[in-house]
Amino acid sequence: MHDTTRSGTPDMQASILHHLHYTVGKDAGHATVYDWRMALSHAIRDRIVDVWFSSTNRAYAAGAKRVYYLSMEFLIGRLLEDGLVNLRMLDAACEALDRFGLDPVAVIADEPDAALGNGGLGRLAACFLESMSSLGVPAHGYGIRYEHGLFQQRIVEGRQAELPETWLQEPHAWEFERPETRYRIGFGGQARDGAWEPGEAVIAAAYDTPVVGWNGVWANTLRLWSARSVRGFDLDSFNRGDFVGAAAPEETARTISRVLYPNDTTDIGKELRLKQEYFFTAASLSDILRRFEAEHGDLAKLPAKVAIQLNDTHPAIAGPELVRLLHDERGMGFEEAVATARATLGYTNHTLLPEALERWSEGLFGRLLPRHLELIDRIDQAHRAAYPGSSVRIHDAGTVNMGELSFVMAHKVNGVSALHTELMKKSVFAELNRLHPDRIVSQTNGVTPRRWLLSCNPRLAGLITARIGEGWVADLERLSELESHVDDPTFLESYAEAKQANKVDLANWIGARHGIALDPAMMFDVQIKRLHEYKRQHLNILEAVALWQAMRADPKADWTPRVKIFAGKAAPGYFFAKDIIRLINDVAEVVNADPLTRERLKVVFLPNYNVSLAERLIPASDLSEQISTAGKEASGTGNMKFALNGAPTIGTLDGANVEIREHVGAENFFLFGMTAEEAEARRKLPGHAQRAIAADPRLAAAIEAVRAGVFSPEEPGRYAHVADNIANHDYFLVASDFTDYWRAQREVDAVYRDRDAWTRMAAFNTVRSGWFSSDRTIRGYLKDIWGAAPLI
């Protein structure tokens, strides 16, 4: 699969040794795994840089329209293997390392994940960047260079413990600092006569990472901003003996780019969050305008040459900031500046949860961004004047509404699945959709097949290539050519062998890393995503409790052995979600030690979920848990990765689950639960949870076990509030959906016992998942939103 035509092994060996000596400063006899990994990374980076420069020059020569993707998160994972695969040098690199007496797997795995995101938002952004490079679309990603990411998760006595990520304690081999590209970003101060005089400022310093696409034909740029002090080190304070004060300006400035999503349960946390959002958005817009003016000059051409996409509401300040840059600083008339900004900006909505559409208090917003508040009021007034009688308010009742601002200042607003888009029209943006009926469009998410099949699952990728050739890597919909092979017993046998080998690898890794022995013959039932009530990890663990109780009550029954695997982080201030993590671990401690059931049921929580862990888990998974409350998940991309890698879904009709079920076939999907409309109606019925509990003895017994302290005997009341939440405040309908979830899980058990039927179902999930490629998604954005085109 990975040919070596671009660089043979001898050339690769020479490149690695060159960088080991002259970049890392080591000789082969004293080099560590880290040294070899850095040498290999620089050898590969050299080749990517050549592609990068060529791509940039071609974009300038063509005068092409550029796409700029603004996102608070870019979960790019490890870049070494990504580069090796897309340059098609993996075989050459592995052979070279082998000749040096090294374990290629250990060297490549030595790279830490870049701590630049948390969940699906960041993984989507990373897939989009890779797809734009694979398609040859001139593009930049813009974000923040977080020193410590979200946090490193450890589990201590069952509880989530948060430690700083340390990925930048060692040099990041893939980035280039750009000292010549720095912008002064202001905060506070006063707005007078259409001008802003900030009271404080920091410097945004640029760091560039090239992102290479498939076949090494094109590379784009991920530019990340790091906050620096305007003043730097205060020598006068130092000489007066105030050593802490001397460093304070730099430390204060760096706070902005230290941590992803600072805890915003405090006022100071909210202020930092807003500063972060303005910091990276303002720096990015200044950079975009600098590049545009140097190349084109005429600001009237901005929408024709620039497409800026806002990934969620985090960069929503882009609307008024772009107006400020055009109107205040460049003299464009206000109405023209608003029209120009709107024609340039697109907004991707990722949530139907009203609380997730950011809202800032007027006091905080006006104190930090006084001129922007004035501009927002003008934008708001102009919109209301254009649509008399509308109740839409961007600034209202002491609150600045960033969802409404994003919508009003974008020429297109897209949902990320068909269902999400339709629900968005009917719920969070119902009136805005009525006022602007052509503005909302749908762009169902996708994932890059290079990372999420070719790279992470080489066994399955090799089987696919052996049957239909390698064209599927660049055109994932060619997987449909495998339809006829699903009835071939030899193909199914090879498919099952690939899955089983992946499961053995995962079981060995979990045993070695976490000391938990797993039988690869058990069903690997996996739910990996951030912890949130709407994602319903508590429904999953409640079903595990009920299953454990049923097994104990009838130990001689023909139970299907399964291990329930969880992974994901809870926000530091989200205490209920953190209690769910603790409950999962407490249930695991009891269930895994039970001699009556432990050979047929185990529960595992794997700490510090990240891209690299996902790459281990997804190829080895038998069952994909996509069990969010219908109407709450915008899309999901994990669901696509699981299906692509042959894990049938148990799920609700929520987000992209709807489209996955349509594509893979209803017979290859385990459906349960209420629809979004039924869920909305159920919430309105008083006592709906109590009635559901009373109607299902299994559910009642499972909740009672949680309430009574069966899994926390040293503290019997530990989970009483969890039980009470389900029984009395069940907004996310855990109780109402439990009975049907149990039914679907027993259907899963029955099919899994028929190994041929299960393998066929899994194979159909792979074969029919070709539509869920981020390449297809990007082509949709190009056509429907950006008005741009590839250059290859």
PDB file of C-alpha atoms in Angstrom, residues 261 264-265 270 273 277 312-314 347 349-361 399-404 427-429 530-535 571 574 576 629 631-633 680 683 729 731-732:
ATOM      1  CA  TYR A 261     -11.379  26.381  27.567  1.00  0.00           C
ATOM      2  CA  ASP A 264     -15.613  29.713  33.074  1.00  0.00           C
ATOM      3  CA  THR A 265     -17.604  29.108  36.247  1.00  0.00           C
ATOM      4  CA  LYS A 270     -15.179  34.073  31.685  1.00  0.00           C
ATOM      5  CA  ARG A 273     -12.293  32.862  27.694  1.00  0.00           C
ATOM      6  CA  GLU A 277     -11.618  34.243  21.484  1.00  0.00           C
ATOM      7  CA  ASP A 312     -18.850  27.363  16.002  1.00  0.00           C
ATOM      8  CA  THR A 313     -19.461  30.626  17.892  1.00  0.00           C
ATOM      9  CA  HIS A 314     -15.978  30.895  19.431  1.00  0.00           C
ATOM     10  CA  TYR A 347     -20.709  30.209  10.128  1.00  0.00           C
ATOM     11  CA  ASN A 349     -23.301  25.788  13.894  1.00  0.00           C
ATOM     12  CA  HIS A 350     -22.471  22.730  16.003  1.00  0.00           C
ATOM     13  CA  THR A 351     -25.140  22.665  18.665  1.00  0.00           C
ATOM     14  CA  LEU A 352     -28.835  22.787  19.367  1.00  0.00           C
ATOM     15  CA  LEU A 353     -28.228  23.363  23.078  1.00  0.00           C
ATOM     16  CA  PRO A 354     -29.155  26.995  23.735  1.00  0.00           C
ATOM     17  CA  GLU A 355     -26.613  27.236  26.564  1.00  0.00           C
ATOM     18  CA  ALA A 356     -23.825  26.299  24.138  1.00  0.00           C
ATOM     19  CA  LEU A 357     -24.604  29.282  21.897  1.00  0.00           C
ATOM     20  CA  GLU A 358     -22.295  31.623  23.742  1.00  0.00           C
ATOM     21  CA  ARG A 359     -23.767  34.614  25.515  1.00  0.00           C
ATOM     22  CA  TRP A 360     -21.690  37.295  27.217  1.00  0.00           C
ATOM     23  CA  SER A 361     -22.766  39.766  29.833  1.00  0.00           C
ATOM     24  CA  THR A 399     -26.523  40.110  27.080  1.00  0.00           C
ATOM     25  CA  VAL A 400     -24.557  39.830  23.841  1.00  0.00           C
ATOM     26  CA  ASN A 401     -25.802  36.800  21.904  1.00  0.00           C
ATOM     27  CA  MET A 402     -22.997  35.292  19.838  1.00  0.00           C
ATOM     28  CA  GLY A 403     -25.167  32.765  17.991  1.00  0.00           C
ATOM     29  CA  GLU A 404     -27.420  35.508  16.636  1.00  0.00           C
ATOM     30  CA  SER A 427     -35.447  25.720  17.006  1.00  0.00           C
ATOM     31  CA  VAL A 428     -32.439  27.892  17.814  1.00  0.00           C
ATOM     32  CA  PHE A 429     -32.643  29.946  14.591  1.00  0.00           C
ATOM     33  CA  ARG A 530     -16.495  13.873  25.977  1.00  0.00           C
ATOM     34  CA  LEU A 531     -18.653  13.400  29.056  1.00  0.00           C
ATOM     35  CA  HIS A 532     -21.991  15.143  28.809  1.00  0.00           C
ATOM     36  CA  GLU A 533     -25.492  14.337  29.980  1.00  0.00           C
ATOM     37  CA  TYR A 534     -26.886  14.526  26.444  1.00  0.00           C
ATOM     38  CA  LYS A 535     -24.339  11.951  25.247  1.00  0.00           C
ATOM     39  CA  ALA A 571     -15.012  19.740  31.760  1.00  0.00           C
ATOM     40  CA  TYR A 574     -18.990  20.015  35.081  1.00  0.00           C
ATOM     41  CA  PHE A 576     -22.245  15.856  37.298  1.00  0.00           C
ATOM     42  CA  THR A 629     -30.819  12.015  23.284  1.00  0.00           C
ATOM     43  CA  GLY A 631     -32.322  16.166  18.832  1.00  0.00           C
ATOM     44  CA  LYS A 632     -29.217  17.036  20.858  1.00  0.00           C
ATOM     45  CA  GLU A 633     -26.200  15.776  18.862  1.00  0.00           C
ATOM     46  CA  GLU A 680     -39.662  16.900  22.875  1.00  0.00           C
ATOM     47  CA  ARG A 683     -40.389  16.097  28.221  1.00  0.00           C
ATOM     48  CA  HIS A 729     -35.024  15.735  36.511  1.00  0.00           C
ATOM     49  CA  TYR A 731     -34.316  16.173  30.766  1.00  0.00           C
ATOM     50  CA  PHE A 732     -32.155  13.879  28.636  1.00  0.00           C
TER      51      PHE A 732
END
